Amino acid sequence: MISDITTARDAALADIAQADSPDAVAAMTTRYAGKKGELAGLKKQLGSLESIDAKKEAGAAINAAMAAIDAALERRRTAVAADAIRIQVEAERIDLTEYLGKPKRGHAHLVTQAWERLEDVFVGLGFRVAEGPEVETDWHNFEALNMPIGHPARGEWDTLFVDHVPPEGEAGTTVLRTHTSPVQIRTMLDEEPPIRIIAPGRVFRRDTPDATHMPVFHQIEGLVIDRDISMADLAGTIDAFTKAFFGKGWNSRLRPSYFPFTEPSAEFDIQRPDGSWIELGGSGMVHPNVLRAGGVDPEEWSGFAFGFGIDRMAIMRHGVADIREMFSDDLRFVEQF
Ligand code: PHE
């Protein structure tokens, strides 16, 4: 009997040593420590032993074997539980160490880059950055710019009207600004001359997108009001800007044109170092009616204004064939700039 006990104990201990999960330890507990275990079976056979001494000896051996098995099970249980925690921690671990490879960095979009560089260059020339709302009144967008209701030139700006009646206005008097020129009016009403501002921003026109048009695009406005400002100041400023922004080899010129809010008016073109010309935008001397709408006395002050498309300038500068590419979110395009 003693050898049966020893064999059963050793087999149990060997098996328990293999248990590698809480479930396996639980199964072995039932198998070796429970009432239906092998040693429990041997215990029941104690009665069949002849001598008291043999019973005592076998009983003590069974108790010692059970104690060894309980201790082994307990050790296994602790070890397996620690393992389980270690495995879980490993699985849920978050790597907070710094990435030491070469991470791929994003960059500002071409339009944003152009916008920011324009601001830098004009600020360098002494301008301040001004802003106005994208949802604008008909008055600021047209009327104050010398285009009363019914003025034929309004047709040049395909306007998106907003279905909103401001407290002081009438139906159909709220628009999405069609150009940045209303910022001229807002600035003049807000501050006293002398004024030197640029106003970059988003503008809207009821256009179907094609290679050269987008219904939403960006313009930058310039306005200078001071005493004795002349067309020569406009030409000089445009040329200084052209050289500062595009480079020393670039030139500019003014060409007679017409805008209701400037008189005289001029388109301005810039010339690449290879001699070819690019039409950039509109400009002129601020019309006396516009100065008056802005609360500025035309007898005392004069000024010039200019405006051009930021996106248009960027696509011409980089030779992009289709303006829609600018807003496609296509990384193959975006990553080139
Ligand atoms: N606002 C004009 C446009 O959208 C451009 C312009 C600005 C012309 C200022 C003259 C003076 O076409």
Short mmCIF file of C-alpha atoms and ligand atoms in Angstrom, two decimals:
data_model
loop_
_atom_site.label_atom_id
_atom_site.label_comp_id
_atom_site.label_asym_id
_atom_site.label_seq_id
_atom_site.Cartn_x
_atom_site.Cartn_y
_atom_site.Cartn_z
CA MET A 1 0.00 0.00 0.00
CA ILE A 2 2.82 2.39 0.84
CA SER A 3 4.25 1.97 -2.62
CA ASP A 4 0.77 2.64 -4.17
CA ILE A 5 0.60 5.87 -2.17
CA THR A 6 4.08 6.92 -3.23
CA THR A 7 3.35 6.15 -6.88
CA ALA A 8 0.03 8.05 -6.79
CA ARG A 9 1.68 11.02 -5.05
CA ASP A 10 4.58 11.22 -7.52
CA ALA A 11 2.26 10.94 -10.54
CA ALA A 12 0.04 13.70 -9.12
CA LEU A 13 3.00 15.98 -8.37
CA ALA A 14 4.42 15.44 -11.86
CA ASP A 15 1.05 16.24 -13.42
CA ILE A 16 0.50 19.32 -11.27
CA ALA A 17 3.89 20.68 -12.29
CA GLN A 18 2.59 20.75 -15.89
CA ALA A 19 -0.52 22.82 -15.11
CA ASP A 20 -0.11 26.07 -17.06
CA SER A 21 -3.41 27.91 -16.59
CA PRO A 22 -5.88 28.65 -13.80
CA ASP A 23 -8.33 26.22 -15.44
CA ALA A 24 -5.76 23.41 -15.51
CA VAL A 25 -4.93 23.98 -11.81
CA ALA A 26 -8.66 23.86 -10.96
CA ALA A 27 -9.09 20.60 -12.89
CA MET A 28 -6.13 19.01 -11.03
CA THR A 29 -7.45 20.19 -7.70
CA THR A 30 -10.63 18.19 -8.33
CA ARG A 31 -8.67 15.27 -9.65
CA TYR A 32 -6.00 14.93 -6.94
CA ALA A 33 -7.26 16.77 -3.85
CA GLY A 34 -10.97 16.06 -4.04
CA LYS A 35 -13.06 13.29 -2.52
CA LYS A 36 -13.00 11.35 -5.76
CA GLY A 37 -9.22 11.52 -6.11
CA GLU A 38 -6.92 8.55 -6.21
CA LEU A 39 -5.55 9.12 -2.69
CA ALA A 40 -9.08 9.49 -1.32
CA GLY A 41 -9.74 6.08 -2.87
CA LEU A 42 -6.69 4.60 -1.15
CA LYS A 43 -7.87 6.13 2.13
CA LYS A 44 -11.10 4.17 1.84
CA GLN A 45 -9.07 0.99 1.54
CA LEU A 46 -7.32 1.62 4.90
CA GLY A 47 -10.02 -0.47 6.66
CA SER A 48 -8.98 -3.56 4.77
CA LEU A 49 -5.45 -3.47 6.26
CA GLU A 50 -4.81 -6.13 8.93
CA SER A 51 -2.61 -4.50 11.58
CA ILE A 52 -3.12 -1.28 13.50
CA ASP A 53 0.50 -0.35 12.77
CA ALA A 54 0.03 -0.87 9.04
CA LYS A 55 -3.13 1.29 9.17
CA LYS A 56 -1.28 4.01 11.09
CA GLU A 57 1.68 3.91 8.74
CA ALA A 58 -0.48 4.00 5.60
CA GLY A 59 -2.78 6.72 7.06
CA ALA A 60 0.19 8.91 7.90
CA ALA A 61 1.65 8.34 4.41
CA ILE A 62 -1.67 9.32 2.77
CA ASN A 63 -1.93 12.48 4.89
CA ALA A 64 1.66 13.43 4.06
CA ALA A 65 1.00 12.79 0.34
CA MET A 66 -2.21 14.89 0.46
CA ALA A 67 -0.34 17.72 2.20
CA ALA A 68 2.40 17.61 -0.46
CA ILE A 69 -0.21 17.67 -3.22
CA ASP A 70 -2.10 20.60 -1.58
CA ALA A 71 1.14 22.54 -1.25
CA ALA A 72 2.08 21.83 -4.88
CA LEU A 73 -1.38 22.89 -6.08
CA GLU A 74 -1.13 26.11 -4.06
CA ARG A 75 2.30 26.93 -5.52
CA ARG A 76 1.03 26.27 -9.03
CA ARG A 77 -2.08 28.41 -8.45
CA THR A 78 0.05 31.40 -7.39
CA ALA A 79 2.51 30.97 -10.25
CA VAL A 80 -0.22 30.61 -12.88
CA ALA A 81 -2.11 33.67 -11.57
CA ALA A 82 1.06 35.76 -11.74
CA ASP A 83 1.62 34.50 -15.29
CA ALA A 84 -1.94 35.42 -16.27
CA ILE A 85 -1.43 38.99 -15.04
CA ARG A 86 1.91 39.23 -16.80
CA ILE A 87 0.33 38.02 -20.07
CA GLN A 88 -2.55 40.49 -19.75
CA VAL A 89 -0.24 43.39 -18.96
CA GLU A 90 1.93 42.49 -21.92
CA ALA A 91 -1.11 42.32 -24.21
CA GLU A 92 -2.50 45.66 -23.04
CA ARG A 93 0.78 47.48 -22.98
CA ILE A 94 0.97 50.83 -24.74
CA ASP A 95 4.31 51.79 -26.17
CA LEU A 96 5.00 55.33 -25.08
CA THR A 97 8.61 55.38 -26.10
CA GLU A 98 9.66 57.96 -28.65
CA TYR A 99 9.60 56.84 -32.29
CA LEU A 100 13.20 57.02 -33.40
CA GLY A 101 12.69 56.22 -37.08
CA LYS A 102 12.04 58.93 -39.67
CA PRO A 103 8.39 59.93 -39.10
CA LYS A 104 6.51 61.33 -42.11
CA ARG A 105 5.46 64.89 -41.38
CA GLY A 106 2.57 66.66 -43.04
CA HIS A 107 2.71 70.24 -44.23
CA ALA A 108 0.44 73.18 -44.97
CA HIS A 109 -1.64 72.99 -48.15
CA LEU A 110 -0.43 74.96 -51.18
CA VAL A 111 -3.20 77.56 -50.70
CA THR A 112 -2.30 78.01 -47.03
CA GLN A 113 1.39 78.32 -47.91
CA ALA A 114 0.61 81.01 -50.50
CA TRP A 115 -1.76 82.82 -48.10
CA GLU A 116 0.84 82.86 -45.32
CA ARG A 117 3.65 84.00 -47.60
CA LEU A 118 1.47 86.78 -48.99
CA GLU A 119 0.80 87.97 -45.45
CA ASP A 120 4.52 87.86 -44.63
CA VAL A 121 5.52 89.83 -47.70
CA PHE A 122 2.81 92.50 -47.30
CA VAL A 123 3.45 92.83 -43.57
CA GLY A 124 7.10 93.37 -44.54
CA LEU A 125 5.93 96.22 -46.81
CA GLY A 126 4.10 97.88 -43.90
CA PHE A 127 0.57 96.43 -44.25
CA ARG A 128 -1.61 95.10 -41.44
CA VAL A 129 -3.90 92.07 -41.86
CA ALA A 130 -7.65 92.86 -41.67
CA GLU A 131 -10.70 90.59 -41.80
CA GLY A 132 -14.37 90.69 -42.65
CA PRO A 133 -17.29 88.26 -42.58
CA GLU A 134 -17.88 85.69 -45.33
CA VAL A 135 -21.65 86.19 -45.02
CA GLU A 136 -21.97 89.82 -46.00
CA THR A 137 -24.66 92.43 -46.56
CA ASP A 138 -25.58 93.47 -50.08
CA TRP A 139 -24.66 97.00 -48.96
CA HIS A 140 -21.03 96.16 -48.04
CA ASN A 141 -20.53 93.78 -50.97
CA PHE A 142 -22.07 96.03 -53.69
CA GLU A 143 -23.81 99.23 -52.79
CA ALA A 144 -21.03 100.86 -50.74
CA LEU A 145 -18.66 99.84 -53.53
CA ASN A 146 -20.50 102.15 -55.89
CA MET A 147 -22.81 99.46 -57.29
CA PRO A 148 -26.35 100.43 -56.32
CA ILE A 149 -29.18 97.93 -56.83
CA GLY A 150 -29.69 97.44 -60.56
CA HIS A 151 -26.12 98.45 -61.45
CA PRO A 152 -25.15 96.39 -64.52
CA ALA A 153 -21.67 95.63 -63.14
CA ARG A 154 -23.24 93.45 -60.41
CA GLY A 155 -23.65 90.83 -63.12
CA GLU A 156 -19.87 90.38 -63.13
CA TRP A 157 -20.13 88.74 -59.73
CA ASP A 158 -22.40 85.67 -59.88
CA THR A 159 -23.83 86.02 -56.45
CA LEU A 160 -25.03 83.44 -53.94
CA PHE A 161 -27.81 84.92 -51.81
CA VAL A 162 -28.41 83.74 -48.27
CA ASP A 163 -31.92 82.99 -47.12
CA HIS A 164 -31.68 85.27 -44.11
CA VAL A 165 -33.22 88.66 -43.36
CA PRO A 166 -31.06 90.67 -40.97
CA PRO A 167 -32.96 92.84 -38.45
CA GLU A 168 -32.07 96.04 -40.30
CA GLY A 169 -32.37 94.61 -43.83
CA GLU A 170 -34.76 93.31 -46.44
CA ALA A 171 -35.17 89.88 -48.03
CA GLY A 172 -32.40 89.22 -50.55
CA THR A 173 -29.96 91.58 -48.87
CA THR A 174 -27.60 88.97 -47.42
CA VAL A 175 -24.98 87.41 -49.69
CA LEU A 176 -21.91 85.23 -49.50
CA ARG A 177 -19.25 87.83 -50.28
CA THR A 178 -18.27 87.63 -53.94
CA HIS A 179 -14.91 89.35 -53.34
CA THR A 180 -12.79 90.66 -50.46
CA SER A 181 -13.54 94.30 -51.40
CA PRO A 182 -16.25 94.73 -48.70
CA VAL A 183 -13.38 94.59 -46.18
CA GLN A 184 -12.31 97.99 -47.64
CA ILE A 185 -15.62 99.46 -46.46
CA ARG A 186 -15.54 97.77 -43.04
CA THR A 187 -11.98 98.95 -42.40
CA MET A 188 -12.71 102.56 -43.39
CA LEU A 189 -15.79 102.58 -41.14
CA ASP A 190 -13.78 101.08 -38.26
CA GLU A 191 -10.67 103.20 -38.28
CA GLU A 192 -9.32 106.61 -39.19
CA PRO A 193 -6.85 107.08 -42.05
CA PRO A 194 -4.03 106.59 -42.71
CA ILE A 195 -4.92 102.96 -43.51
CA ARG A 196 -2.66 100.24 -44.89
CA ILE A 197 -4.33 96.84 -44.82
CA ILE A 198 -4.46 93.58 -46.68
CA ALA A 199 -7.45 91.25 -46.32
CA PRO A 200 -6.97 87.65 -47.42
CA GLY A 201 -10.03 85.41 -47.26
CA ARG A 202 -12.56 83.07 -48.75
CA VAL A 203 -14.99 84.31 -51.40
CA PHE A 204 -17.93 82.70 -53.19
CA ARG A 205 -19.44 82.79 -56.66
CA ARG A 206 -22.24 80.89 -58.32
CA ASP A 207 -19.90 79.14 -60.76
CA THR A 208 -19.78 75.54 -61.93
CA PRO A 209 -16.31 74.14 -61.18
CA ASP A 210 -14.08 73.83 -64.23
CA ALA A 211 -10.34 74.06 -64.94
CA THR A 212 -10.24 77.79 -64.11
CA HIS A 213 -13.24 78.32 -61.76
CA MET A 214 -14.30 77.16 -58.33
CA PRO A 215 -17.45 78.34 -56.52
CA VAL A 216 -15.34 78.84 -53.39
CA PHE A 217 -11.91 80.37 -53.73
CA HIS A 218 -9.53 82.83 -52.07
CA GLN A 219 -8.66 86.45 -52.71
CA ILE A 220 -6.42 89.00 -51.11
CA GLU A 221 -7.44 92.65 -50.97
CA GLY A 222 -5.14 95.60 -50.42
CA LEU A 223 -6.17 99.11 -49.34
CA VAL A 224 -4.04 102.18 -48.71
CA ILE A 225 -5.59 105.52 -47.69
CA ASP A 226 -3.47 108.53 -46.89
CA ARG A 227 -2.88 112.12 -48.02
CA ASP A 228 -1.68 112.60 -51.62
CA ILE A 229 -1.79 108.95 -52.60
CA SER A 230 -1.46 108.62 -56.37
CA MET A 231 -1.43 106.00 -59.10
CA ALA A 232 2.38 106.05 -58.83
CA ASP A 233 2.11 104.71 -55.27
CA LEU A 234 -0.10 101.89 -56.56
CA ALA A 235 2.34 101.00 -59.36
CA GLY A 236 5.32 101.17 -56.99
CA THR A 237 3.63 99.00 -54.35
CA ILE A 238 2.59 96.36 -56.92
CA ASP A 239 6.12 96.25 -58.27
CA ALA A 240 7.73 96.06 -54.82
CA PHE A 241 5.35 93.23 -53.96
CA THR A 242 6.06 91.38 -57.25
CA LYS A 243 9.81 91.42 -56.64
CA ALA A 244 9.53 90.56 -52.95
CA PHE A 245 7.09 87.69 -53.52
CA PHE A 246 8.18 86.17 -56.85
CA GLY A 247 11.80 87.28 -57.11
CA LYS A 248 14.09 90.01 -58.44
CA GLY A 249 13.78 88.89 -62.04
CA TRP A 250 10.01 89.55 -62.10
CA ASN A 251 8.33 92.76 -63.31
CA SER A 252 4.81 94.21 -63.20
CA ARG A 253 2.62 96.51 -65.26
CA LEU A 254 -0.77 98.21 -65.02
CA ARG A 255 -3.28 98.06 -67.89
CA PRO A 256 -6.34 100.38 -68.11
CA SER A 257 -9.52 98.65 -67.03
CA TYR A 258 -12.85 99.30 -65.32
CA PHE A 259 -14.22 98.60 -61.85
CA PRO A 260 -17.13 100.59 -60.38
CA PHE A 261 -15.24 101.06 -57.09
CA THR A 262 -11.97 102.45 -58.50
CA GLU A 263 -11.33 105.41 -60.78
CA PRO A 264 -9.11 105.18 -62.69
CA SER A 265 -8.96 101.38 -62.71
CA ALA A 266 -6.23 99.03 -63.89
CA GLU A 267 -5.61 95.34 -64.28
CA PHE A 268 -2.17 94.38 -63.13
CA ASP A 269 0.02 91.80 -64.77
CA ILE A 270 3.30 90.29 -63.68
CA GLN A 271 6.12 89.22 -65.97
CA ARG A 272 8.11 86.04 -65.51
CA PRO A 273 11.90 86.19 -65.95
CA ASP A 274 11.38 84.47 -69.37
CA GLY A 275 9.39 87.53 -70.51
CA SER A 276 5.89 85.97 -70.51
CA TRP A 277 3.04 87.82 -68.78
CA ILE A 278 0.47 86.60 -66.24
CA GLU A 279 -2.73 88.53 -65.49
CA LEU A 280 -2.93 88.74 -61.72
CA GLY A 281 -5.73 91.04 -60.57
CA GLY A 282 -7.59 94.32 -60.45
CA SER A 283 -6.66 97.65 -58.91
CA GLY A 284 -7.15 101.38 -59.04
CA MET A 285 -7.65 104.62 -57.12
CA VAL A 286 -10.47 104.27 -54.61
CA HIS A 287 -13.59 105.96 -56.08
CA PRO A 288 -14.75 109.08 -54.14
CA ASN A 289 -18.20 107.47 -53.63
CA VAL A 290 -16.50 104.49 -51.97
CA LEU A 291 -14.46 106.76 -49.69
CA ARG A 292 -17.68 108.58 -48.72
CA ALA A 293 -19.50 105.27 -48.03
CA GLY A 294 -16.60 104.42 -45.70
CA GLY A 295 -16.89 107.77 -43.91
CA VAL A 296 -13.65 109.11 -45.41
CA ASP A 297 -13.58 112.65 -46.86
CA PRO A 298 -12.36 112.50 -50.51
CA GLU A 299 -11.28 116.16 -50.30
CA GLU A 300 -8.75 115.30 -47.64
CA TRP A 301 -7.78 111.70 -48.36
CA SER A 302 -7.10 109.54 -51.38
CA GLY A 303 -6.16 105.93 -51.76
CA PHE A 304 -5.61 102.89 -53.92
CA ALA A 305 -6.92 99.36 -53.72
CA PHE A 306 -6.07 96.06 -55.38
CA GLY A 307 -7.33 92.50 -55.27
CA PHE A 308 -6.34 89.16 -56.75
CA GLY A 309 -7.00 85.43 -56.49
CA ILE A 310 -4.66 83.49 -54.20
CA ASP A 311 -5.43 80.08 -55.70
CA ARG A 312 -5.13 81.41 -59.25
CA MET A 313 -1.77 82.95 -58.46
CA ALA A 314 -0.55 79.69 -56.91
CA ILE A 315 -1.58 77.52 -59.87
CA MET A 316 0.10 79.88 -62.32
CA ARG A 317 3.23 80.03 -60.25
CA HIS A 318 3.48 76.23 -60.09
CA GLY A 319 2.09 75.47 -63.54
CA VAL A 320 -0.95 73.54 -62.27
CA ALA A 321 -3.25 72.90 -65.23
CA ASP A 322 -6.56 72.58 -63.36
CA ILE A 323 -7.63 74.65 -60.34
CA ARG A 324 -9.83 71.76 -59.13
CA GLU A 325 -6.63 69.86 -58.27
CA MET A 326 -6.13 72.39 -55.47
CA PHE A 327 -9.18 71.12 -53.64
CA SER A 328 -9.09 67.41 -54.53
CA ASP A 329 -7.34 66.20 -51.33
CA ASP A 330 -5.31 63.91 -53.60
CA LEU A 331 -2.07 63.25 -51.71
CA ARG A 332 -0.18 62.70 -54.95
CA PHE A 333 -0.95 66.34 -55.73
CA VAL A 334 -0.71 67.75 -52.22
CA GLU A 335 2.67 66.15 -51.49
CA GLN A 336 4.33 67.88 -54.45
CA PHE A 337 4.29 71.26 -52.71
N1 PHE B 1 -12.82 92.98 -56.22
C1 PHE B 1 -12.31 92.90 -57.56
C2 PHE B 1 -12.66 91.50 -58.11
O1 PHE B 1 -13.13 90.67 -57.40
C3 PHE B 1 -10.82 93.11 -57.62
C4 PHE B 1 -10.42 94.51 -57.27
C5 PHE B 1 -10.09 94.83 -55.97
C6 PHE B 1 -10.36 95.50 -58.24
C7 PHE B 1 -9.73 96.14 -55.64
C8 PHE B 1 -10.01 96.79 -57.92
C9 PHE B 1 -9.69 97.08 -56.62
O2 PHE B 1 -12.50 91.25 -59.29
#
